[in-house]
mmCIF file of C-alpha atoms in Angstrom:
data_model
loop_
_atom_site.group_PDB
_atom_site.id
_atom_site.type_symbol
_atom_site.label_atom_id
_atom_site.label_comp_id
_atom_site.label_asym_id
_atom_site.label_seq_id
_atom_site.Cartn_x
_atom_site.Cartn_y
_atom_site.Cartn_z
ATOM 1 C CA MET S 1 74.904 97.095 128.552
ATOM 2 C CA SER S 2 78.348 98.707 128.221
ATOM 3 C CA ASP S 3 78.960 102.384 128.779
ATOM 4 C CA ILE S 4 79.626 102.910 125.061
ATOM 5 C CA GLU S 5 76.386 101.177 124.018
ATOM 6 C CA GLU S 6 74.435 103.064 126.669
ATOM 7 C CA GLY S 7 75.969 106.282 125.443
ATOM 8 C CA ARG S 8 74.989 105.587 121.854
ATOM 9 C CA LEU S 9 71.396 105.011 122.879
ATOM 10 C CA ALA S 10 71.399 108.145 125.014
ATOM 11 C CA SER S 11 72.839 110.123 122.122
ATOM 12 C CA GLN S 12 70.099 108.896 119.777
ATOM 13 C CA ARG S 13 67.265 109.508 122.255
ATOM 14 C CA ALA S 14 68.285 112.713 123.915
ATOM 15 C CA ASP S 15 67.510 116.130 122.699
ATOM 16 C CA ALA S 16 71.151 117.012 123.353
ATOM 17 C CA ARG S 17 71.915 120.467 124.570
ATOM 18 C CA ALA S 18 73.988 122.800 122.403
ATOM 19 C CA THR S 19 76.923 122.315 124.740
ATOM 20 C CA LEU S 20 77.257 118.725 123.561
ATOM 21 C CA LEU S 21 77.514 119.695 119.927
ATOM 22 C CA ALA S 22 80.722 121.165 118.567
ATOM 23 C CA GLY S 23 79.547 124.717 117.972
ATOM 24 C CA HIS S 24 80.852 126.928 115.216
ATOM 25 C CA GLU S 25 83.431 128.582 117.465
ATOM 26 C CA ALA S 26 84.738 125.274 118.777
ATOM 27 C CA VAL S 27 85.050 123.775 115.288
ATOM 28 C CA SER S 28 86.631 126.802 113.637
ATOM 29 C CA ALA S 29 89.137 127.592 116.427
ATOM 30 C CA GLU S 30 92.703 126.646 115.582
ATOM 31 C CA VAL S 31 94.027 123.411 117.032
ATOM 32 C CA ASP S 32 97.769 122.841 117.451
ATOM 33 C CA LEU S 33 98.280 119.470 115.764
ATOM 34 C CA THR S 34 102.066 119.361 116.188
ATOM 35 C CA GLY S 35 103.293 115.838 116.860
ATOM 36 C CA ILE S 36 100.033 114.152 115.819
ATOM 37 C CA ASP S 37 99.920 111.805 112.827
ATOM 38 C CA PRO S 38 98.135 113.658 109.968
ATOM 39 C CA LEU S 39 95.895 110.613 109.506
ATOM 40 C CA HIS S 40 94.248 111.523 112.808
ATOM 41 C CA TRP S 41 93.923 115.280 112.439
ATOM 42 C CA ALA S 42 90.189 115.163 111.698
ATOM 43 C CA ASP S 43 89.421 112.959 114.721
ATOM 44 C CA THR S 44 91.613 115.130 116.944
ATOM 45 C CA ARG S 45 89.843 118.315 115.851
ATOM 46 C CA GLU S 46 86.490 116.713 116.690
ATOM 47 C CA ARG S 47 87.690 115.606 120.117
ATOM 48 C CA VAL S 48 89.045 119.055 120.916
ATOM 49 C CA ALA S 49 85.786 120.659 119.774
ATOM 50 C CA ILE S 50 83.772 118.383 122.087
ATOM 51 C CA LEU S 51 86.095 119.060 125.018
ATOM 52 C CA ARG S 52 86.075 122.825 124.448
ATOM 53 C CA ALA S 53 82.297 122.900 124.329
ATOM 54 C CA TRP S 54 82.075 120.698 127.430
ATOM 55 C CA CYS S 55 84.513 122.821 129.460
ATOM 56 C CA ALA S 56 82.897 126.089 128.397
ATOM 57 C CA ASN S 57 79.786 125.234 130.449
ATOM 58 C CA GLY S 58 79.009 124.214 134.005
ATOM 59 C CA ARG S 59 77.740 120.949 135.345
ATOM 60 C CA HIS S 60 76.470 118.230 133.000
ATOM 61 C CA PRO S 61 74.166 115.271 133.676
ATOM 62 C CA ARG S 62 75.622 111.795 133.218
ATOM 63 C CA SER S 63 73.510 111.260 130.103
ATOM 64 C CA GLU S 64 75.428 114.028 128.358
ATOM 65 C CA ALA S 65 78.737 112.519 129.426
ATOM 66 C CA LEU S 66 77.619 109.159 128.029
ATOM 67 C CA ALA S 67 76.634 110.740 124.734
ATOM 68 C CA ALA S 68 79.880 112.712 124.444
ATOM 69 C CA ALA S 69 81.931 109.605 125.264
ATOM 70 C CA ALA S 70 80.048 107.638 122.613
ATOM 71 C CA ARG S 71 80.806 110.278 119.997
ATOM 72 C CA MET S 72 84.499 109.876 120.826
ATOM 73 C CA GLY S 73 84.240 106.071 120.898
ATOM 74 C CA VAL S 74 85.515 105.807 124.488
ATOM 75 C CA THR S 75 84.051 104.768 127.814
ATOM 76 C CA VAL S 76 82.597 107.457 130.047
ATOM 77 C CA SER S 77 85.403 107.034 132.595
ATOM 78 C CA HIS S 78 87.951 107.549 129.796
ATOM 79 C CA PHE S 79 86.020 110.625 128.671
ATOM 80 C CA TYR S 80 86.246 112.150 132.142
ATOM 81 C CA ARG S 81 90.005 111.519 132.118
ATOM 82 C CA LEU S 82 90.245 113.334 128.771
ATOM 83 C CA VAL S 83 88.247 116.241 130.182
ATOM 84 C CA SER S 84 90.642 116.447 133.133
ATOM 85 C CA ALA S 85 93.707 116.313 130.852
ATOM 86 C CA TRP S 86 92.288 119.010 128.583
ATOM 87 C CA LYS S 87 91.414 121.339 131.491
ATOM 88 C CA LYS S 88 94.922 120.960 132.907
ATOM 89 C CA HIS S 89 97.096 121.119 129.776
ATOM 90 C CA ARG S 90 95.009 122.256 126.743
ATOM 91 C CA ASP S 91 97.263 120.005 124.650
ATOM 92 C CA ALA S 92 95.695 118.167 121.691
ATOM 93 C CA ARG S 93 98.394 115.473 121.827
ATOM 94 C CA LEU S 94 97.134 114.323 125.234
ATOM 95 C CA VAL S 95 93.546 113.833 124.062
ATOM 96 C CA SER S 96 93.968 112.680 120.457
ATOM 97 C CA GLY S 97 94.667 109.040 121.244
ATOM 98 C CA HIS S 98 97.015 109.013 118.222
ATOM 99 C CA ASN S 99 100.138 110.987 119.028
ATOM 100 C CA GLY S 100 102.831 108.516 117.976
ATOM 101 C CA ARG S 101 104.623 107.785 114.718
ATOM 102 C CA ARG S 102 103.539 104.840 112.667
ATOM 103 C CA GLY S 103 105.648 101.690 112.764
ATOM 104 C CA ASP S 104 107.023 99.665 115.649
ATOM 105 C CA THR S 105 109.842 97.334 116.605
ATOM 106 C CA ARG S 106 108.085 94.058 115.834
ATOM 107 C CA ASP S 107 109.062 91.732 113.049
ATOM 108 C CA GLN S 108 107.435 91.786 109.620
ATOM 109 C CA HIS S 109 104.511 89.572 110.615
ATOM 110 C CA GLY S 110 103.984 91.099 114.056
ATOM 111 C CA ALA S 111 104.705 87.732 115.635
ATOM 112 C CA ARG S 112 107.331 88.762 118.180
ATOM 113 C CA PRO S 113 109.516 91.669 119.247
ATOM 114 C CA VAL S 114 113.053 91.558 117.894
ATOM 115 C CA ALA S 115 115.646 90.329 120.389
ATOM 116 C CA ASP S 116 118.038 92.994 121.651
ATOM 117 C CA ASP S 117 121.053 90.951 120.483
ATOM 118 C CA ALA S 118 119.647 90.633 116.958
ATOM 119 C CA ARG S 119 118.825 94.345 116.832
ATOM 120 C CA ALA S 120 122.357 95.190 118.005
ATOM 121 C CA ILE S 121 123.851 93.047 115.209
ATOM 122 C CA MET S 122 121.547 94.642 112.634
ATOM 123 C CA ASP S 123 122.439 98.181 113.747
ATOM 124 C CA ARG S 124 126.142 97.323 113.808
ATOM 125 C CA VAL S 125 126.120 95.913 110.264
ATOM 126 C CA ILE S 126 124.199 98.904 108.901
ATOM 127 C CA GLY S 127 126.601 101.285 110.642
ATOM 128 C CA ARG S 128 129.626 99.430 109.292
ATOM 129 C CA ARG S 129 128.418 99.139 105.685
ATOM 130 C CA GLY S 130 126.839 102.591 105.480
ATOM 131 C CA THR S 131 123.375 103.717 104.455
ATOM 132 C CA GLU S 132 124.006 103.397 100.713
ATOM 133 C CA ALA S 133 124.935 99.722 100.901
ATOM 134 C CA ARG S 134 122.858 97.197 98.964
ATOM 135 C CA PHE S 135 120.004 95.832 101.044
ATOM 136 C CA THR S 136 120.715 92.220 100.000
ATOM 137 C CA ASP S 137 124.324 92.519 101.182
ATOM 138 C CA VAL S 138 123.276 93.964 104.548
ATOM 139 C CA ARG S 139 120.601 91.317 105.031
ATOM 140 C CA ALA S 140 123.039 88.483 104.219
ATOM 141 C CA GLU S 141 125.636 89.797 106.676
ATOM 142 C CA VAL S 142 123.051 90.251 109.436
ATOM 143 C CA ARG S 143 121.853 86.675 108.964
ATOM 144 C CA SER S 144 125.408 85.363 108.919
ATOM 145 C CA GLU S 145 126.361 87.104 112.178
ATOM 146 C CA CYS S 146 123.120 86.047 113.881
ATOM 147 C CA ALA S 147 123.713 82.429 112.826
ATOM 148 C CA ALA S 148 127.278 82.553 114.150
ATOM 149 C CA ASP S 149 125.985 83.741 117.542
ATOM 150 C CA GLY S 150 123.019 81.337 117.585
ATOM 151 C CA ILE S 151 120.483 84.189 117.500
ATOM 152 C CA ALA S 152 117.222 84.190 115.550
ATOM 153 C CA PRO S 153 117.708 86.829 112.815
ATOM 154 C CA PRO S 154 115.313 89.742 112.266
ATOM 155 C CA SER S 155 112.985 89.463 109.295
ATOM 156 C CA SER S 156 113.884 90.920 105.905
ATOM 157 C CA GLY S 157 111.148 93.515 106.389
ATOM 158 C CA LEU S 158 112.639 94.742 109.622
ATOM 159 C CA VAL S 159 116.170 94.924 108.197
ATOM 160 C CA HIS S 160 114.795 96.974 105.312
ATOM 161 C CA LYS S 161 112.892 99.257 107.698
ATOM 162 C CA ALA S 162 116.037 99.766 109.780
ATOM 163 C CA MET S 163 118.010 100.716 106.664
ATOM 164 C CA MET S 164 115.318 103.169 105.597
ATOM 165 C CA ARG S 165 115.278 104.722 109.066
ATOM 166 C CA ALA S 166 119.075 105.012 109.027
ATOM 167 C CA ARG S 167 118.924 106.769 105.674
ATOM 168 C CA GLN S 168 116.217 109.082 106.962
ATOM 169 C CA ALA S 169 118.269 109.976 110.044
ATOM 170 C CA GLN S 170 121.622 110.529 108.371
ATOM 171 C CA SER S 171 123.071 114.001 108.717
ATOM 172 C CA GLY S 172 123.415 116.028 105.542
ATOM 173 C CA ALA S 173 126.276 118.027 107.064
ATOM 174 C CA ALA S 174 128.385 114.873 107.240
ATOM 175 C CA ALA S 175 127.457 113.620 103.786
ATOM 176 C CA GLY S 176 129.825 115.814 101.802
ATOM 177 C CA PRO S 177 129.360 118.670 99.304
ATOM 178 C CA VAL S 178 126.297 118.806 97.072
ATOM 179 C CA ASP S 179 126.865 116.924 93.821
ATOM 180 C CA ASP S 180 123.529 117.428 92.087
ATOM 181 C CA VAL S 181 119.798 117.800 92.590
ATOM 182 C CA ALA S 182 117.674 114.699 91.949
ATOM 183 C CA VAL S 183 114.039 115.089 90.896
ATOM 184 C CA ALA S 184 111.669 112.147 91.200
ATOM 185 C CA VAL S 185 108.035 111.230 91.761
ATOM 186 C CA VAL S 186 107.238 109.080 94.806
ATOM 187 C CA GLU S 187 103.985 107.848 96.265
ATOM 188 C CA CYS S 188 102.930 109.810 99.332
ATOM 189 C CA LEU S 189 101.141 107.318 101.571
ATOM 190 C CA LEU S 190 98.451 109.656 102.846
ATOM 191 C CA PRO S 191 94.799 108.939 101.995
ATOM 192 C CA VAL S 192 93.362 112.126 100.524
ATOM 193 C CA MET S 193 89.777 112.901 99.510
ATOM 194 C CA ALA S 194 89.877 113.746 95.806
ATOM 195 C CA GLY S 195 87.504 116.144 94.094
ATOM 196 C CA ASP S 196 85.223 113.385 92.792
ATOM 197 C CA GLY S 197 84.680 111.979 96.287
ATOM 198 C CA THR S 198 87.088 109.060 95.938
ATOM 199 C CA VAL S 199 90.079 108.452 98.201
ATOM 200 C CA ALA S 200 93.355 108.972 96.351
ATOM 201 C CA THR S 201 97.008 108.320 97.149
ATOM 202 C CA PRO S 202 98.761 111.502 96.005
ATOM 203 C CA GLU S 203 102.082 111.667 94.218
ATOM 204 C CA LEU S 204 104.885 113.786 95.567
ATOM 205 C CA VAL S 205 107.400 115.356 93.210
ATOM 206 C CA LEU S 206 110.650 115.888 95.104
ATOM 207 C CA ALA S 207 113.810 117.815 94.256
ATOM 208 C CA VAL S 208 116.532 116.651 96.642
ATOM 209 C CA GLU S 209 120.153 117.696 97.042
ATOM 210 C CA ARG S 210 122.521 114.753 96.907
ATOM 211 C CA PRO S 211 124.132 113.383 98.932
ATOM 212 C CA GLY S 212 122.927 115.582 101.793
ATOM 213 C CA GLY S 213 119.219 114.900 101.306
ATOM 214 C CA VAL S 214 117.887 118.445 101.806
ATOM 215 C CA ILE S 215 114.614 118.916 99.908
ATOM 216 C CA VAL S 216 114.895 122.084 97.816
ATOM 217 C CA GLY S 217 111.541 121.790 96.048
ATOM 218 C CA HIS S 218 108.366 119.729 96.258
ATOM 219 C CA ARG S 219 104.923 119.511 94.679
ATOM 220 C CA LEU S 220 102.010 117.401 95.914
ATOM 221 C CA VAL S 221 99.938 116.070 93.016
ATOM 222 C CA ILE S 222 96.455 114.934 94.038
ATOM 223 C CA ASP S 223 94.560 113.065 91.333
ATOM 224 C CA GLY S 224 96.296 115.163 88.677
ATOM 225 C CA ASP S 225 98.881 115.213 85.930
ATOM 226 C CA VAL S 226 102.451 114.551 87.060
ATOM 227 C CA VAL S 227 103.794 116.399 84.012
ATOM 228 C CA ALA S 228 102.185 119.651 85.122
ATOM 229 C CA ALA S 229 103.961 119.496 88.467
ATOM 230 C CA ALA S 230 107.231 117.891 87.419
ATOM 231 C CA ARG S 231 108.245 119.947 84.406
ATOM 232 C CA PRO S 232 108.006 123.396 86.088
ATOM 233 C CA LEU S 233 109.838 122.016 89.116
ATOM 234 C CA VAL S 234 112.695 120.736 86.923
ATOM 235 C CA ALA S 235 112.869 124.135 85.211
ATOM 236 C CA GLN S 236 112.864 125.930 88.570
ATOM 237 C CA ILE S 237 115.684 123.814 89.986
ATOM 238 C CA ALA S 238 117.781 124.193 86.812
ATOM 239 C CA ALA S 239 117.382 127.965 86.968
ATOM 240 C CA GLU S 240 118.029 128.348 90.700
ATOM 241 C CA HIS S 241 120.875 125.835 91.133
ATOM 242 C CA HIS S 242 124.007 126.039 89.034
ATOM 243 C CA ARG S 243 124.654 122.325 89.075
ATOM 244 C CA ARG S 244 123.436 119.142 87.431
ATOM 245 C CA VAL S 245 119.804 118.116 87.746
ATOM 246 C CA THR S 246 119.096 114.396 87.535
ATOM 247 C CA VAL S 247 115.568 113.274 86.692
ATOM 248 C CA VAL S 248 114.488 109.739 87.585
ATOM 249 C CA ALA S 249 113.362 107.816 84.514
ATOM 250 C CA THR S 250 109.694 107.685 85.523
ATOM 251 C CA LEU S 251 109.567 111.338 84.530
ATOM 252 C CA ALA S 252 111.466 110.915 81.268
ATOM 253 C CA GLY S 253 108.472 109.839 79.231
ATOM 254 C CA ALA S 254 106.278 112.471 80.848
ATOM 255 C CA VAL S 255 108.692 115.273 80.013
ATOM 256 C CA ALA S 256 109.241 113.862 76.536
ATOM 257 C CA ARG S 257 105.506 113.945 75.805
ATOM 258 C CA ASP S 258 105.771 117.717 75.865
ATOM 259 C CA GLY S 259 106.599 117.606 72.174
ATOM 260 C CA CYS S 260 110.272 116.632 72.252
ATOM 261 C CA ASP S 261 112.144 113.437 71.555
ATOM 262 C CA SER S 262 113.561 111.120 74.189
ATOM 263 C CA ASP S 263 115.669 108.020 73.677
ATOM 264 C CA GLU S 264 113.798 105.463 75.799
ATOM 265 C CA ASP S 265 116.613 102.920 75.443
ATOM 266 C CA ALA S 266 119.506 105.140 76.470
ATOM 267 C CA ALA S 267 120.754 104.985 80.041
ATOM 268 C CA THR S 268 121.167 108.766 80.131
ATOM 269 C CA THR S 269 119.846 111.409 77.754
ATOM 270 C CA ASP S 270 119.216 115.120 77.543
ATOM 271 C CA VAL S 271 115.576 116.047 77.980
ATOM 272 C CA PRO S 272 113.708 119.289 77.340
ATOM 273 C CA CYS S 273 113.225 121.746 80.150
ATOM 274 C CA ALA S 274 110.881 124.701 79.755
ATOM 275 C CA GLY S 275 110.991 124.234 75.977
ATOM 276 C CA ALA S 276 114.761 124.170 75.609
ATOM 277 C CA ARG S 277 117.451 121.539 75.896
ATOM 278 C CA ASP S 278 119.789 121.957 78.863
ATOM 279 C CA ALA S 279 122.933 119.827 79.130
ATOM 280 C CA ARG S 280 122.748 120.013 82.923
ATOM 281 C CA ILE S 281 119.501 118.014 82.965
ATOM 282 C CA GLN S 282 119.837 114.253 82.672
ATOM 283 C CA VAL S 283 117.511 111.287 82.958
ATOM 284 C CA VAL S 284 118.561 108.102 84.740
ATOM 285 C CA ARG S 285 116.767 104.843 85.438
ATOM 286 C CA ARG S 286 117.850 104.257 89.022
ATOM 287 C CA SER S 287 114.823 103.435 91.130
ATOM 288 C CA THR S 288 117.057 103.782 94.207
ATOM 289 C CA LEU S 289 118.165 107.311 93.345
ATOM 290 C CA LEU S 290 116.277 108.877 96.249
ATOM 291 C CA SER S 291 115.626 105.862 98.456
ATOM 292 C CA THR S 292 119.333 105.701 99.320
ATOM 293 C CA THR S 293 119.229 109.380 100.276
ATOM 294 C CA LEU S 294 115.861 109.778 101.993
ATOM 295 C CA GLY S 295 114.796 106.362 103.208
ATOM 296 C CA SER S 296 111.071 105.603 103.305
ATOM 297 C CA TYR S 297 109.879 108.560 105.383
ATOM 298 C CA ILE S 298 109.886 112.339 105.195
ATOM 299 C CA ASP S 299 109.726 113.129 108.883
ATOM 300 C CA SER S 300 106.686 111.006 109.899
ATOM 301 C CA ILE S 301 105.056 110.758 106.450
ATOM 302 C CA PRO S 302 105.739 107.460 104.674
ATOM 303 C CA ILE S 303 106.717 107.514 101.009
ATOM 304 C CA ARG S 304 107.204 104.737 98.475
ATOM 305 C CA HIS S 305 109.779 104.952 95.707
ATOM 306 C CA ARG S 306 108.223 102.315 93.455
ATOM 307 C CA SER S 307 104.597 101.535 92.749
ATOM 308 C CA HIS S 308 103.067 98.585 94.567
ATOM 309 C CA ALA S 309 99.600 97.143 94.804
ATOM 310 C CA ALA S 310 97.293 99.279 96.907
ATOM 311 C CA ARG S 311 97.195 98.353 100.570
ATOM 312 C CA LYS S 312 94.026 97.681 102.519
ATOM 313 C CA ALA S 313 92.479 100.921 103.734
ATOM 314 C CA GLY S 314 92.963 101.723 107.403
ATOM 315 C CA PRO S 315 90.355 102.804 109.956
ATOM 316 C CA TRP S 316 91.318 106.466 109.611
ATOM 317 C CA ARG S 317 89.475 109.118 107.638
ATOM 318 C CA PRO S 318 91.053 110.653 104.539
ATOM 319 C CA LEU S 319 92.635 114.096 104.734
ATOM 320 C CA SER S 320 91.297 117.099 102.899
ATOM 321 C CA PRO S 321 93.606 118.313 100.106
ATOM 322 C CA ASP S 322 94.454 121.413 102.178
ATOM 323 C CA ASP S 323 95.407 119.273 105.187
ATOM 324 C CA ALA S 324 97.503 116.999 102.970
ATOM 325 C CA VAL S 325 99.451 119.960 101.580
ATOM 326 C CA THR S 326 99.956 121.353 105.090
ATOM 327 C CA ALA S 327 101.110 117.964 106.415
ATOM 328 C CA VAL S 328 103.679 117.577 103.628
ATOM 329 C CA ASP S 329 104.928 121.161 104.023
ATOM 330 C CA LEU S 330 105.449 120.637 107.770
ATOM 331 C CA ALA S 331 107.149 117.275 107.185
ATOM 332 C CA VAL S 332 109.534 118.760 104.603
ATOM 333 C CA ALA S 333 110.430 121.624 106.965
ATOM 334 C CA ALA S 334 111.120 119.193 109.839
ATOM 335 C CA HIS S 335 113.129 116.900 107.514
ATOM 336 C CA ASN S 336 115.288 119.768 106.279
ATOM 337 C CA ALA S 337 115.888 121.076 109.802
ATOM 338 C CA ALA S 338 117.115 117.634 110.855
ATOM 339 C CA ARG S 339 119.329 117.228 107.766
ATOM 340 C CA ARG S 340 120.920 120.637 108.197
ATOM 341 C CA GLY S 341 121.642 119.840 111.837
#
């Protein structure tokens, strides 16, 4: 019988002492989750609670170690290593088991790492063409240069990911003066527990300076009405910034439903803002309006600029709405700090 299986049985049989359970103090104490993927905050809090309770007491029999290890889903030897790391550093990142960003350097199907030569060509083409270049043009040039050098090209998915990362990393200071503020709704790829007990993918309303990419306003909408979050944000940006506000077309119909007309066929049209027409506010139908500025991440939180079919759920637990809001606020602050240099 493996250590984990033995631990599960011990946990079920034993009348575990209070030191094994995460007591109220251990659960409620603040945990520094900096650098840990929000998807694993709940698991990390539980691990820290177990380790705090364990270290707050003296010697423990092996049966308790087996039970604690089983609750974490690790072997007992791994559990003892976590105990040692926690005693020495008191750092949640070292015991979470999930302290890295999502994504890796493998190709789209996970079949093989990308060759250094192919990655160098891809980075060189993206650097030469710039982050606002068309993806199809960049992909074609990467394939052409790889073919000329006899190198297997990176997949389309990896070229796209590299472009998104380049857009995310670009410096706002070097992007030129602010032209306008773009407001759009994107999908925020965090699983969040909605009020009815279902797991929802929230929407994130973003107001972003262009071309610099600094986020000057955001609203997280969890299982709610986009209009309620988008319209006040558009009004706020128009009032606070004396420049043009561009609204991505997905919001045009929503704003128009507030009792005003909107020309659905026009490429650009005035739309109501806080009950009045404002010539500075325009609607466009560019789905790439923010993707060329932000990329596909805000710090470590993935976003999607166009709706796609729902992906298969991962092994992680959904965030609470409060944790989701906190995660997005922290990501926006880190994003803006990086953009402002």
